[in-house]
Amino acid sequence: MADPARAQRMAKRISSIVASSIAHDIKDPRLAHVTITDAKVTNDLHDATVFYTVMGESIDSEPDYDAAAAGLAKATGILRSKVGAGTGVRFTPTLSFVLDTVPDAARHMEELVARARANDEFVARQAREARPAGDPDPYRNMDDDTGDDGGTDGADGPRE
């Protein structure tokens, strides 16, 4: 029987095992800047997808995604055996690694929000400086000098 709660617990456990193994056990320099962000496990607990991000060596340097993917592909067998030993399940799930796009999507969303705020400020500034076109009061008032009250001549007065 498929148990989504058990799959979520297993995914969290796999994520922590893989992250600690990369940090302490695997000595591949290509994995030095890899961070495990999340893991998803199928409900039958046979397949696990591990999401990761890669940081650059410095804040200005571009991350090497290809080297990190190659390092993870090479270390998949070792990581799977660590997961099997750490979880104690009968069938150790297969591991597949996927580059996490959430940080890039979040950065893009922040840029869109900043652009929207700038546009809102521009529109608000234009609205503050705007002057109405035409007469300040284009509608007739009851107090006009012409004597025309804008009403009817009495023929269409109220009916009883």
Coordinates of C-alpha atoms in Angstrom, one line a residue:
M1 CA 0.0 0.0 0.0
A2 CA 1.3 3.5 -0.9
D3 CA 1.8 5.7 2.1
P4 CA 2.6 9.4 1.2
A5 CA 3.5 10.3 4.7
R6 CA 6.1 7.5 4.9
A7 CA 7.5 8.6 1.5
Q8 CA 7.9 12.2 2.8
R9 CA 9.7 11.0 5.9
M10 CA 11.9 8.8 3.8
A11 CA 12.7 11.7 1.4
K12 CA 13.7 13.9 4.3
R13 CA 15.9 11.2 5.7
I14 CA 17.5 10.6 2.3
S15 CA 18.1 14.3 1.9
S16 CA 20.0 14.5 5.2
I17 CA 22.0 11.3 4.5
V18 CA 23.1 12.4 1.0
A19 CA 24.0 15.9 2.3
S20 CA 26.1 14.7 5.2
S21 CA 27.8 12.0 3.0
I22 CA 28.7 14.6 0.4
A23 CA 30.1 16.9 3.1
H24 CA 32.0 14.3 5.1
D25 CA 32.5 11.0 3.3
I26 CA 33.0 11.8 -0.4
K27 CA 36.3 13.5 -1.2
D28 CA 35.5 14.5 -4.8
P29 CA 36.5 18.2 -5.2
R30 CA 33.7 18.7 -7.8
L31 CA 31.2 18.2 -5.0
A32 CA 32.7 20.8 -2.7
H33 CA 30.1 23.5 -3.5
V34 CA 27.1 21.2 -3.9
T35 CA 24.1 21.8 -1.6
I36 CA 21.2 19.3 -1.3
T37 CA 18.0 21.3 -1.2
D38 CA 15.2 18.6 -1.3
A39 CA 14.4 15.1 -2.1
K40 CA 11.2 13.4 -3.4
V41 CA 10.5 9.7 -3.1
T42 CA 7.8 7.8 -5.0
N43 CA 5.0 6.4 -2.9
D44 CA 6.3 2.8 -3.5
L45 CA 9.7 3.9 -2.1
H46 CA 11.6 2.6 -5.1
D47 CA 12.8 5.8 -6.7
A48 CA 14.2 8.9 -5.1
T49 CA 14.9 12.2 -6.8
V50 CA 17.4 14.4 -5.0
F51 CA 17.5 18.1 -5.9
Y52 CA 20.7 20.1 -5.5
T53 CA 22.2 23.5 -6.2
V54 CA 25.8 24.5 -7.0
M55 CA 27.5 27.6 -5.6
G56 CA 30.5 29.2 -7.2
E57 CA 33.9 29.2 -5.4
S58 CA 33.5 32.9 -4.7
I59 CA 30.5 35.2 -4.9
D60 CA 31.6 36.5 -8.3
S61 CA 32.5 33.1 -9.9
E62 CA 30.0 31.1 -12.0
P63 CA 29.2 27.6 -10.6
D64 CA 30.4 24.6 -12.6
Y65 CA 27.1 22.7 -13.1
D66 CA 28.6 20.1 -15.5
A67 CA 31.4 19.1 -13.1
A68 CA 28.9 18.8 -10.2
A69 CA 26.6 16.6 -12.2
A70 CA 29.5 14.4 -13.2
G71 CA 30.7 14.2 -9.6
L72 CA 27.2 13.2 -8.5
A73 CA 26.8 10.6 -11.2
K74 CA 30.1 9.1 -10.2
A75 CA 29.2 9.0 -6.5
T76 CA 25.6 7.7 -7.0
G77 CA 26.6 4.1 -6.0
I78 CA 28.3 5.1 -2.9
L79 CA 25.5 7.5 -1.9
R80 CA 22.9 4.8 -2.6
S81 CA 24.8 2.3 -0.3
K82 CA 24.9 5.1 2.4
V83 CA 21.2 5.7 2.0
G84 CA 20.5 1.9 2.3
A85 CA 22.6 1.7 5.5
G86 CA 21.1 4.8 7.0
T87 CA 17.4 4.1 6.3
G88 CA 17.3 0.4 7.0
V89 CA 14.6 -0.3 4.4
R90 CA 14.4 -3.6 2.6
F91 CA 14.7 -2.1 -0.9
T92 CA 17.1 0.9 -1.2
P93 CA 15.6 3.4 -3.6
T94 CA 17.4 4.4 -6.8
L95 CA 18.9 7.9 -6.7
S96 CA 18.6 10.4 -9.4
F97 CA 20.0 13.9 -9.1
V98 CA 18.3 17.0 -10.6
L99 CA 19.6 20.5 -10.6
D100 CA 17.2 22.6 -8.4
T101 CA 15.8 25.6 -10.3
V102 CA 14.0 27.1 -7.3
P103 CA 16.8 29.6 -6.5
D104 CA 16.8 30.9 -10.1
A105 CA 13.1 31.1 -10.2
A106 CA 13.0 33.0 -6.9
R107 CA 15.7 35.4 -8.2
H108 CA 13.6 36.0 -11.3
M109 CA 10.5 36.6 -9.2
E110 CA 12.3 39.1 -7.1
E111 CA 13.4 41.0 -10.2
L112 CA 9.8 41.0 -11.5
V113 CA 8.5 42.3 -8.2
A114 CA 11.1 45.1 -8.2
R115 CA 10.2 46.0 -11.7
A116 CA 6.5 46.1 -10.8
R117 CA 7.2 48.3 -7.8
A118 CA 9.2 50.7 -10.0
N119 CA 6.3 50.8 -12.5
D120 CA 3.8 51.4 -9.6
E121 CA 5.9 54.3 -8.3
F122 CA 6.1 55.8 -11.8
V123 CA 2.3 55.6 -12.2
A124 CA 1.7 57.1 -8.8
R125 CA 4.1 60.0 -9.5
Q126 CA 2.3 60.6 -12.8
A127 CA -1.1 60.6 -11.0
R128 CA 0.2 63.1 -8.4
E129 CA 1.3 65.5 -11.1
A130 CA -1.7 65.0 -13.4
R131 CA -4.1 67.8 -14.1
P132 CA -7.6 67.2 -15.4
A133 CA -8.3 68.1 -19.0
G134 CA -11.1 70.6 -19.8
D135 CA -13.1 72.6 -17.3
P136 CA -12.5 71.9 -13.6
D137 CA -16.3 71.3 -13.2
P138 CA -17.8 70.1 -16.5
Y139 CA -21.3 69.4 -15.0
R140 CA -24.0 71.9 -14.7
N141 CA -24.9 73.2 -11.3
M142 CA -28.3 74.2 -10.0
D143 CA -26.9 77.7 -9.2
D144 CA -26.1 78.7 -12.8
D145 CA -26.8 82.3 -13.9
T146 CA -28.8 81.2 -16.9
G147 CA -31.8 80.3 -14.9
D148 CA -31.9 76.9 -16.5
D149 CA -32.1 74.4 -13.6
G150 CA -31.5 71.5 -15.9
G151 CA -34.9 70.1 -15.0
T152 CA -38.1 69.8 -16.9
D153 CA -40.7 72.5 -17.7
G154 CA -43.3 71.0 -15.4
A155 CA -45.1 69.0 -18.1
D156 CA -43.3 65.9 -17.1
G157 CA -43.6 66.5 -13.4
P158 CA -44.4 63.9 -10.8
R159 CA -47.4 61.7 -11.4
E160 CA -50.0 61.1 -8.8

